[in-house]
Amino acid sequence: MPVDLSTLNSPQREAVLHEAGPLVVFAGAGSGKTRVIVHRVAHLVERHRVPPWRICAVTFTNKAAQEMRERLEAIVPGAGRELVVGTFHATCARWLRRFARRDGRGRIDLSPDFTIYDDADQKAMIQRVLKALSLDDKKIAPRTISGHLDRAKNELLDLSTMDLPPTPDAPHIRAVLLEYERRMKAAGALDFGDLIAWMVRALEADPILRSELAGRIQHLLVDEFQDTNHAQLRLVRALGSVHRNVCVVGDDDQSIYRWRGADRRNILDFRQHYPDAHVVKLEQNYRSSQRILRVAHAVISRNRDREPKELWTENPVGAPIRAVQVEDERAEAQLVVDGARAARSEHGTYGALAIFYRVHAQSRVIEEALRAAKIPYRLVGGVRFYDRAEIKDLLAYLRVLANPEDDVSLLRIANVPTRGLGKTTLDRLMDAAAARGTGVWSAMKEAAAQKPSGPVGQFVALIERLAAEAALPLGDLAERVLAESGYQKALENEDTPESDARLENLAELVGAMRAFEDEDQGPDESPEGEVPAAQSVLTRFLESVTLAPEDRTDPDHDPKDVLTLMSVHASKGLEFPRVIVCGMEEGLFPLRGNDPLADPDELEEERRLAYVAFTRAEQELSVVWAQQRYVFGQVRFGARSRFVDDFAPGDVQWVGLRGAARASGFGGREAFAERFGARGLGAHEERVVERPVVPFRAPAPATPPPTSETWVDRSEGDGDGFGPGSRVRHASFGVGRIVRVDPSGSVPKATVRFGIGEKTVALRFLEPL
């Protein structure tokens, strides 16, 4: 039965009906790209009889992969289950296990039972290496090492020869990088970057493997192609090397992850790699009002290096964009409270409104105001469920049962709960392992053989006893681990509200394990009947947790009835009826220094960020800037963002601090007008010339929100101007990059790597670039 294409517009149908050969789809915000991808897959299956398992769709989030599978299943029953769809990392992990060494017959020199290290595990391994090499982690920060590792793997560089900053620490950094790799191999572990790098190198080095795997893929579709890095680009080219039926979908105007290694040139230069590529542009927007699209285009169209396109819509013109000037960050926070109440009044839910900011430091005052007003909210960027200590402890036990050579997990739980394996004992075991060139587990077994009744012997016996029961149902195995390890008893003996909460979290994890096993469909067997390397349900569960952790929100609140606070980076891919973008001030958004010629590429990235922020709004958009703001330990006097000046006067309602005219505020609420007053202002008229001098004031203590009011999105990134990795300028030391930030104490400080080395300076002496 032909797939119904009547709901698609002309460019969408053109993309769906393209039969063979390379295809690039420039899909503007809200233009229905997911619908196009799903209908394209459905059309290939129904019209061209392409087996679903010969179609590979690659996404950037597990949520997107699941949505694609479900929507395809609704159109072509049965196809969704067979479609090969997943993130780059999950897809590569699956293939690595399938083609890994099996009794010498595998094509990739890797154990199929390898462990996947997340960011926390990677940090723990780096800290071990620094300690083993007698290096100070305050001088060479683990984050510095992880940054070099990410760059090497994203760009497929050789750690032994890759360029490093010409500093006195460069030889030590290279030694850490090489020792990290050696220990990862000994532990049978791969980090996130390894998953893609290993797969690319295997495909490029082995033409037989490349022909076998790429030959299975008759059609390759890649979503969010503007966010791919160099390694991902080479993976796509290798996988499309046989049939060349490569369809990439993305929008260079929404490329906002350059700091993660993403290269928007990948989509802009797609036609250079594939000169015969067919190009389709999706420019009709189904999400936002005409005014919202006009102001978004006014900002993004000033970027020089972009694919020409302009979104349009048949939606109503919509309400004017509210450009609001307030006195300070506390007035801004109260404005958010008023906006939340208005959204609840008119839409019936707080969830209709989202608050965006450029840097996370802006959220503190807003959170305080929301808590005082008893408005529930979810904050993107807190401690997620799978990062809680008790959850990582239980997962570490299970990972050791699956792979006892996993040193990071082994050392995490060796003395948890306390069992006499203190720091001195563990240091001796690590030294012994290093001397013999083995893992810690081997050193433990040797020590246990010499003294079975000692703490090491008892721990080894515990792990071996639990490993013998690893075939139990997942939930039963987890309960056995908690009981026999003494972990559950230790929490029960604490008898505190905190320990009770930890026990509840562990119970939820056990429940999640039982649900996983109920839904697990077994090993990833290929349609040709090939059975991959033996992989237990435990290994599959641990992989799913590492690659696809689920977010949690407060069960006491309807998840649709909570206000959302997030950075602009975290907002990508989402949409809300109403959006307020806070901190629209020069130096904050765009986040850069005073020199407009400092880095044109960074300014263009800031414009893309603003474009993403504005196009999340469906019906109403407000931008807010403050006369003065206490941020990063100092009072700043703010001029409105140049992006606001790009707005056409006819699309904006200007709201200022003084004047006799009364503004309707948010949703017609009189409270806003009564609090601030308003006046009509021209788009380019200078506003509020006088800037009151205020005494320096210490920052209020940052009180973290209650756990029950926090929701975490893994996609959150480090977009802060004063976050690790950010470029800053110091009057004496010049330009440098932040290594770490210490917000504690009366004077917030940062450790910055300048050309002359690392220096620790107060934030107030740094200027963001």
CSV table of C-alpha atoms in Angstrom, one decimal, residues 213-562:
chain,number,residue,atom,x,y,z
A,213,LEU,CA,29.1,-3.7,6.6
A,214,ALA,CA,28.5,-0.9,4.0
A,215,GLY,CA,27.1,-3.5,1.6
A,216,ARG,CA,24.3,-4.3,4.1
A,217,ILE,CA,23.3,-0.7,4.2
A,218,GLN,CA,21.3,0.1,1.1
A,219,HIS,CA,20.2,3.5,2.4
A,220,LEU,CA,21.9,5.7,5.1
A,221,LEU,CA,20.1,8.7,6.7
A,222,VAL,CA,21.8,11.1,9.1
A,223,ASP,CA,19.9,13.6,11.1
A,224,GLU,CA,21.3,16.9,12.5
A,225,PHE,CA,24.3,16.6,10.1
A,226,GLN,CA,25.4,20.1,10.9
A,227,ASP,CA,26.4,18.8,14.4
A,228,THR,CA,28.8,16.1,13.1
A,229,ASN,CA,32.5,16.2,13.8
A,230,HIS,CA,35.3,14.9,11.5
A,231,ALA,CA,35.2,11.3,12.8
A,232,GLN,CA,31.5,11.1,12.2
A,233,LEU,CA,31.8,12.6,8.7
A,234,ARG,CA,34.4,9.9,7.8
A,235,LEU,CA,32.1,7.2,9.3
A,236,VAL,CA,29.3,8.4,7.1
A,237,ARG,CA,31.5,8.4,4.0
A,238,ALA,CA,32.7,4.9,4.8
A,239,LEU,CA,29.2,3.5,5.4
A,240,GLY,CA,28.0,5.1,2.2
A,241,SER,CA,30.9,3.9,0.1
A,242,VAL,CA,29.0,1.0,-1.6
A,243,HIS,CA,25.6,2.3,-2.6
A,244,ARG,CA,26.2,6.1,-2.1
A,245,ASN,CA,22.6,6.4,-1.1
A,246,VAL,CA,23.4,8.9,1.6
A,247,CYS,CA,20.8,11.3,2.8
A,248,VAL,CA,21.8,14.0,5.3
A,249,VAL,CA,19.4,16.3,7.0
A,250,GLY,CA,20.3,19.4,8.9
A,251,ASP,CA,20.5,23.2,9.2
A,252,ASP,CA,23.7,25.1,9.3
A,253,ASP,CA,21.9,28.0,10.9
A,254,GLN,CA,21.3,25.8,14.0
A,255,SER,CA,24.9,24.6,14.3
A,256,ILE,CA,25.7,25.7,17.9
A,257,TYR,CA,28.2,23.0,19.1
A,258,ARG,CA,31.5,24.2,17.7
A,259,TRP,CA,33.0,24.0,21.2
A,260,ARG,CA,32.2,20.2,21.1
A,261,GLY,CA,34.0,19.7,17.9
A,262,ALA,CA,31.0,20.0,15.6
A,263,ASP,CA,31.8,21.3,12.1
A,264,ARG,CA,28.9,22.8,10.1
A,265,ARG,CA,31.2,22.7,7.1
A,266,ASN,CA,30.3,19.1,6.9
A,267,ILE,CA,26.8,20.0,5.6
A,268,LEU,CA,27.9,23.1,3.7
A,269,ASP,CA,30.6,21.1,1.9
A,270,PHE,CA,28.5,17.9,1.3
A,271,ARG,CA,28.3,18.7,-2.4
A,272,GLN,CA,32.1,18.8,-2.6
A,273,HIS,CA,32.2,15.2,-1.3
A,274,TYR,CA,29.3,14.3,-3.5
A,275,PRO,CA,29.2,16.5,-6.6
A,276,ASP,CA,26.0,14.8,-7.9
A,277,ALA,CA,24.1,15.4,-4.6
A,278,HIS,CA,20.5,16.5,-4.9
A,279,VAL,CA,19.7,19.6,-2.7
A,280,VAL,CA,16.3,20.2,-1.1
A,281,LYS,CA,15.5,23.2,1.2
A,282,LEU,CA,12.6,23.0,3.7
A,283,GLU,CA,11.7,26.6,4.4
A,284,GLN,CA,8.1,26.4,5.4
A,285,ASN,CA,7.8,26.6,9.2
A,286,TYR,CA,4.9,25.0,11.0
A,287,ARG,CA,5.8,26.1,14.5
A,288,SER,CA,6.1,29.8,14.9
A,289,SER,CA,4.3,33.0,14.2
A,290,GLN,CA,5.3,35.2,11.3
A,291,ARG,CA,6.7,37.9,13.6
A,292,ILE,CA,8.9,35.4,15.4
A,293,LEU,CA,10.3,34.1,12.1
A,294,ARG,CA,11.0,37.6,10.9
A,295,VAL,CA,13.0,38.6,14.0
A,296,ALA,CA,14.9,35.3,13.9
A,297,HIS,CA,15.8,35.9,10.2
A,298,ALA,CA,16.8,39.4,10.9
A,299,VAL,CA,19.5,38.1,13.3
A,300,ILE,CA,20.7,35.1,11.3
A,301,SER,CA,20.7,36.7,7.9
A,302,ARG,CA,23.7,38.9,9.0
A,303,ASN,CA,25.9,35.8,9.1
A,304,ARG,CA,28.0,35.7,6.0
A,305,ASP,CA,29.0,32.0,5.8
A,306,ARG,CA,25.6,30.2,5.5
A,307,GLU,CA,23.4,28.4,3.0
A,308,PRO,CA,20.9,31.1,1.7
A,309,LYS,CA,17.4,30.3,3.0
A,310,GLU,CA,14.5,32.1,4.7
A,311,LEU,CA,11.8,30.5,6.8
A,312,TRP,CA,8.2,31.5,6.1
A,313,THR,CA,4.9,30.3,7.5
A,314,GLU,CA,1.2,30.3,6.9
A,315,ASN,CA,0.7,30.7,10.6
A,316,PRO,CA,-0.9,34.0,11.9
A,317,VAL,CA,1.2,37.1,12.2
A,318,GLY,CA,1.1,36.7,15.9
A,319,ALA,CA,1.8,39.0,18.9
A,320,PRO,CA,4.6,41.5,18.8
A,321,ILE,CA,7.9,40.4,20.2
A,322,ARG,CA,8.3,42.0,23.6
A,323,ALA,CA,11.7,43.7,24.1
A,324,VAL,CA,11.8,44.4,27.8
A,325,GLN,CA,14.3,46.5,29.7
A,326,VAL,CA,14.4,46.0,33.5
A,327,GLU,CA,16.4,47.5,36.3
A,328,ASP,CA,18.4,44.5,37.4
A,329,GLU,CA,18.5,40.7,37.6
A,330,ARG,CA,16.0,40.6,40.5
A,331,ALA,CA,13.5,42.6,38.5
A,332,GLU,CA,14.1,40.2,35.6
A,333,ALA,CA,13.4,37.2,37.9
A,334,GLN,CA,10.1,38.8,39.1
A,335,LEU,CA,9.2,39.3,35.4
A,336,VAL,CA,9.7,35.6,34.9
A,337,VAL,CA,7.4,34.9,37.9
A,338,ASP,CA,4.7,37.1,36.4
A,339,GLY,CA,5.2,35.4,33.0
A,340,ALA,CA,4.8,32.0,34.6
A,341,ARG,CA,1.6,32.9,36.3
A,342,ALA,CA,0.2,34.4,33.1
A,343,ALA,CA,1.1,31.3,31.2
A,344,ARG,CA,-0.7,29.1,33.8
A,345,SER,CA,-3.7,31.4,33.7
A,346,GLU,CA,-4.1,31.4,29.9
A,347,HIS,CA,-2.8,28.0,29.0
A,348,GLY,CA,-3.7,26.0,32.1
A,349,THR,CA,-0.1,24.9,32.7
A,350,TYR,CA,3.3,26.4,33.6
A,351,GLY,CA,4.8,24.1,31.0
A,352,ALA,CA,3.6,26.5,28.3
A,353,LEU,CA,6.5,28.8,29.2
A,354,ALA,CA,10.3,28.3,29.0
A,355,ILE,CA,13.0,30.5,30.3
A,356,PHE,CA,16.3,30.6,28.3
A,357,TYR,CA,19.6,32.1,29.3
A,358,ARG,CA,23.1,32.2,27.8
A,359,VAL,CA,25.0,31.1,30.9
A,360,HIS,CA,24.0,28.9,33.8
A,361,ALA,CA,25.0,31.5,36.4
A,362,GLN,CA,21.9,33.5,35.4
A,363,SER,CA,19.5,30.9,36.7
A,364,ARG,CA,20.3,31.4,40.4
A,365,VAL,CA,18.3,34.5,41.0
A,366,ILE,CA,15.4,33.2,38.8
A,367,GLU,CA,15.3,30.0,40.8
A,368,GLU,CA,15.2,31.9,44.1
A,369,ALA,CA,12.2,34.0,42.8
A,370,LEU,CA,10.4,30.9,41.6
A,371,ARG,CA,10.9,29.0,44.9
A,372,ALA,CA,9.6,32.1,46.8
A,373,ALA,CA,6.5,32.2,44.6
A,374,LYS,CA,6.1,28.4,44.9
A,375,ILE,CA,6.1,27.8,41.2
A,376,PRO,CA,7.4,24.4,40.2
A,377,TYR,CA,10.2,24.3,37.7
A,378,ARG,CA,12.6,21.9,36.1
A,379,LEU,CA,16.2,23.0,35.7
A,380,VAL,CA,18.2,21.5,32.8
A,381,GLY,CA,21.6,20.9,34.2
A,382,GLY,CA,21.3,19.3,37.7
A,383,VAL,CA,22.3,15.9,39.0
A,384,ARG,CA,20.6,13.3,36.8
A,385,PHE,CA,19.4,10.0,38.2
A,386,TYR,CA,22.2,7.8,36.8
A,387,ASP,CA,24.8,10.2,38.2
A,388,ARG,CA,23.7,9.8,41.8
A,389,ALA,CA,26.4,8.2,44.0
A,390,GLU,CA,24.3,5.2,45.1
A,391,ILE,CA,23.2,4.5,41.5
A,392,LYS,CA,26.7,4.6,40.2
A,393,ASP,CA,27.9,2.3,43.1
A,394,LEU,CA,25.4,-0.4,42.2
A,395,LEU,CA,26.1,-0.1,38.5
A,396,ALA,CA,29.9,-0.3,39.3
A,397,TYR,CA,29.3,-3.6,41.1
A,398,LEU,CA,27.3,-4.9,38.1
A,399,ARG,CA,30.0,-3.8,35.6
A,400,VAL,CA,32.7,-5.6,37.6
A,401,LEU,CA,30.6,-8.8,37.4
A,402,ALA,CA,30.4,-8.3,33.6
A,403,ASN,CA,34.1,-7.4,33.3
A,404,PRO,CA,36.3,-7.7,36.4
A,405,GLU,CA,39.2,-6.0,34.4
A,406,ASP,CA,37.3,-2.8,34.6
A,407,ASP,CA,39.7,-1.0,37.1
A,408,VAL,CA,37.6,2.2,37.5
A,409,SER,CA,34.5,0.3,38.6
A,410,LEU,CA,36.5,-2.1,40.7
A,411,LEU,CA,38.3,0.6,42.6
A,412,ARG,CA,35.0,2.5,43.1
A,413,ILE,CA,33.4,-0.3,45.0
A,414,ALA,CA,36.3,-2.1,46.6
A,415,ASN,CA,35.7,-0.3,49.9
A,416,VAL,CA,32.0,0.6,49.4
A,417,PRO,CA,30.6,-0.1,52.0
A,418,THR,CA,33.7,0.0,54.2
A,419,ARG,CA,35.4,-3.4,54.4
A,420,GLY,CA,39.0,-2.6,55.4
A,421,LEU,CA,40.2,-1.9,52.0
A,422,GLY,CA,41.5,1.6,52.7
A,423,LYS,CA,43.5,3.9,50.6
A,424,THR,CA,46.9,2.4,51.6
A,425,THR,CA,45.8,-1.1,50.6
A,426,LEU,CA,44.4,0.0,47.3
A,427,ASP,CA,47.5,2.0,46.5
A,428,ARG,CA,49.6,-1.1,47.1
A,429,LEU,CA,47.4,-3.1,44.9
A,430,MET,CA,47.6,-0.5,42.1
A,431,ASP,CA,51.4,-0.3,42.5
A,432,ALA,CA,51.6,-4.1,42.3
A,433,ALA,CA,49.4,-4.2,39.2
A,434,ALA,CA,51.5,-1.4,37.5
A,435,ALA,CA,54.7,-3.3,38.3
A,436,ARG,CA,53.4,-6.5,36.7
A,437,GLY,CA,51.7,-4.8,33.8
A,438,THR,CA,48.3,-6.3,34.8
A,439,GLY,CA,45.0,-4.9,36.0
A,440,VAL,CA,44.0,-4.4,39.6
A,441,TRP,CA,41.8,-7.5,39.6
A,442,SER,CA,44.8,-9.8,38.9
A,443,ALA,CA,46.7,-8.1,41.7
A,444,MET,CA,43.7,-8.6,44.0
A,445,LYS,CA,43.5,-12.3,43.1
A,446,GLU,CA,47.2,-12.8,43.8
A,447,ALA,CA,46.9,-11.1,47.2
A,448,ALA,CA,43.8,-13.1,48.0
A,449,ALA,CA,45.6,-16.4,47.2
A,450,GLN,CA,48.2,-15.5,49.8
A,451,LYS,CA,45.7,-14.5,52.5
A,452,PRO,CA,42.2,-15.7,51.7
A,453,SER,CA,40.8,-14.5,55.1
A,454,GLY,CA,42.0,-10.9,54.7
A,455,PRO,CA,39.9,-8.0,53.5
A,456,VAL,CA,41.2,-8.4,49.9
A,457,GLY,CA,40.5,-12.2,50.0
A,458,GLN,CA,37.0,-11.6,51.3
A,459,PHE,CA,36.3,-9.0,48.6
A,460,VAL,CA,37.6,-11.3,45.8
A,461,ALA,CA,35.4,-14.1,47.2
A,462,LEU,CA,32.4,-11.8,47.2
A,463,ILE,CA,32.9,-10.8,43.6
A,464,GLU,CA,33.5,-14.4,42.4
A,465,ARG,CA,30.4,-15.5,44.3
A,466,LEU,CA,28.3,-12.8,42.8
A,467,ALA,CA,29.8,-13.4,39.3
A,468,ALA,CA,28.7,-17.0,39.6
A,469,GLU,CA,25.1,-15.8,39.9
A,470,ALA,CA,25.3,-13.3,37.1
A,471,ALA,CA,22.8,-15.3,35.0
A,472,LEU,CA,20.0,-14.5,37.5
A,473,PRO,CA,17.2,-12.2,36.4
A,474,LEU,CA,18.6,-8.7,36.4
A,475,GLY,CA,16.4,-7.4,39.3
A,476,ASP,CA,17.2,-10.5,41.4
A,477,LEU,CA,20.9,-10.1,40.7
A,478,ALA,CA,20.8,-6.4,41.7
A,479,GLU,CA,19.0,-7.3,45.0
A,480,ARG,CA,21.6,-10.0,45.6
A,481,VAL,CA,24.5,-7.6,45.1
A,482,LEU,CA,22.9,-5.0,47.5
A,483,ALA,CA,22.3,-7.7,50.1
A,484,GLU,CA,25.6,-9.7,50.0
A,485,SER,CA,27.8,-6.7,49.6
A,486,GLY,CA,26.3,-5.1,52.7
A,487,TYR,CA,25.4,-1.9,50.8
A,488,GLN,CA,21.7,-2.1,51.6
A,489,LYS,CA,22.4,-2.9,55.3
A,490,ALA,CA,24.8,0.1,55.6
A,491,LEU,CA,22.1,2.5,54.3
A,492,GLU,CA,19.5,1.0,56.5
A,493,ASN,CA,21.8,1.4,59.5
A,494,GLU,CA,22.2,5.1,58.7
A,495,ASP,CA,18.5,5.6,59.3
A,496,THR,CA,18.4,9.1,57.9
A,497,PRO,CA,16.1,10.9,55.4
A,498,GLU,CA,19.1,10.9,53.0
A,499,SER,CA,19.8,7.2,53.3
A,500,ASP,CA,16.0,6.5,52.9
A,501,ALA,CA,16.1,8.5,49.6
A,502,ARG,CA,19.1,6.6,48.4
A,503,LEU,CA,17.3,3.3,49.2
A,504,GLU,CA,14.3,4.5,47.2
A,505,ASN,CA,16.6,5.4,44.3
A,506,LEU,CA,18.1,2.0,44.3
A,507,ALA,CA,14.6,0.4,44.4
A,508,GLU,CA,13.8,2.4,41.3
A,509,LEU,CA,16.9,1.2,39.6
A,510,VAL,CA,16.0,-2.4,40.4
A,511,GLY,CA,12.6,-1.8,39.0
A,512,ALA,CA,14.1,-0.3,35.8
A,513,MET,CA,16.3,-3.4,35.5
A,514,ARG,CA,13.2,-5.7,35.7
A,515,ALA,CA,11.4,-3.6,33.1
A,516,PHE,CA,14.4,-3.7,30.8
A,517,GLU,CA,14.6,-7.5,31.0
A,518,ASP,CA,10.9,-7.8,30.3
A,519,GLU,CA,11.3,-5.7,27.2
A,520,ASP,CA,14.7,-7.0,26.1
A,521,GLN,CA,14.6,-8.7,22.7
A,522,GLY,CA,17.9,-10.4,23.0
A,523,PRO,CA,21.2,-10.0,21.1
A,524,ASP,CA,21.3,-7.8,18.1
A,525,GLU,CA,21.0,-10.6,15.5
A,526,SER,CA,21.3,-9.6,11.9
A,527,PRO,CA,18.5,-10.4,9.5
A,528,GLU,CA,20.8,-12.8,7.7
A,529,GLY,CA,20.8,-14.9,10.8
A,530,GLU,CA,24.3,-14.0,12.0
A,531,VAL,CA,24.5,-14.2,15.7
A,532,PRO,CA,26.8,-11.6,17.2
A,533,ALA,CA,29.4,-12.2,19.9
A,534,ALA,CA,27.9,-13.5,23.1
A,535,GLN,CA,26.4,-10.6,25.1
A,536,SER,CA,24.5,-11.2,28.3
A,537,VAL,CA,21.3,-9.3,29.2
A,538,LEU,CA,23.5,-7.7,31.9
A,539,THR,CA,25.9,-6.4,29.4
A,540,ARG,CA,23.0,-5.1,27.2
A,541,PHE,CA,21.5,-3.3,30.2
A,542,LEU,CA,24.8,-1.7,31.3
A,543,GLU,CA,25.3,-0.5,27.7
A,544,SER,CA,21.8,1.0,27.6
A,545,VAL,CA,22.4,2.8,30.8
A,546,THR,CA,25.7,4.3,29.7
A,547,LEU,CA,24.5,5.3,26.2
A,548,ALA,CA,20.9,6.2,26.9
A,549,PRO,CA,20.2,7.3,30.5
A,550,GLU,CA,16.6,8.3,31.1
A,551,ASP,CA,15.9,11.7,32.6
A,552,ARG,CA,13.8,11.9,35.7
A,553,THR,CA,11.4,14.5,36.9
A,554,ASP,CA,9.4,15.1,40.0
A,555,PRO,CA,6.6,12.5,40.3
A,556,ASP,CA,4.6,14.9,42.5
A,557,HIS,CA,4.2,17.3,39.6
A,558,ASP,CA,2.6,16.8,36.3
A,559,PRO,CA,5.7,17.0,34.0
A,560,LYS,CA,3.7,19.2,31.7
A,561,ASP,CA,2.9,21.6,34.5
A,562,VAL,CA,6.3,22.8,35.4
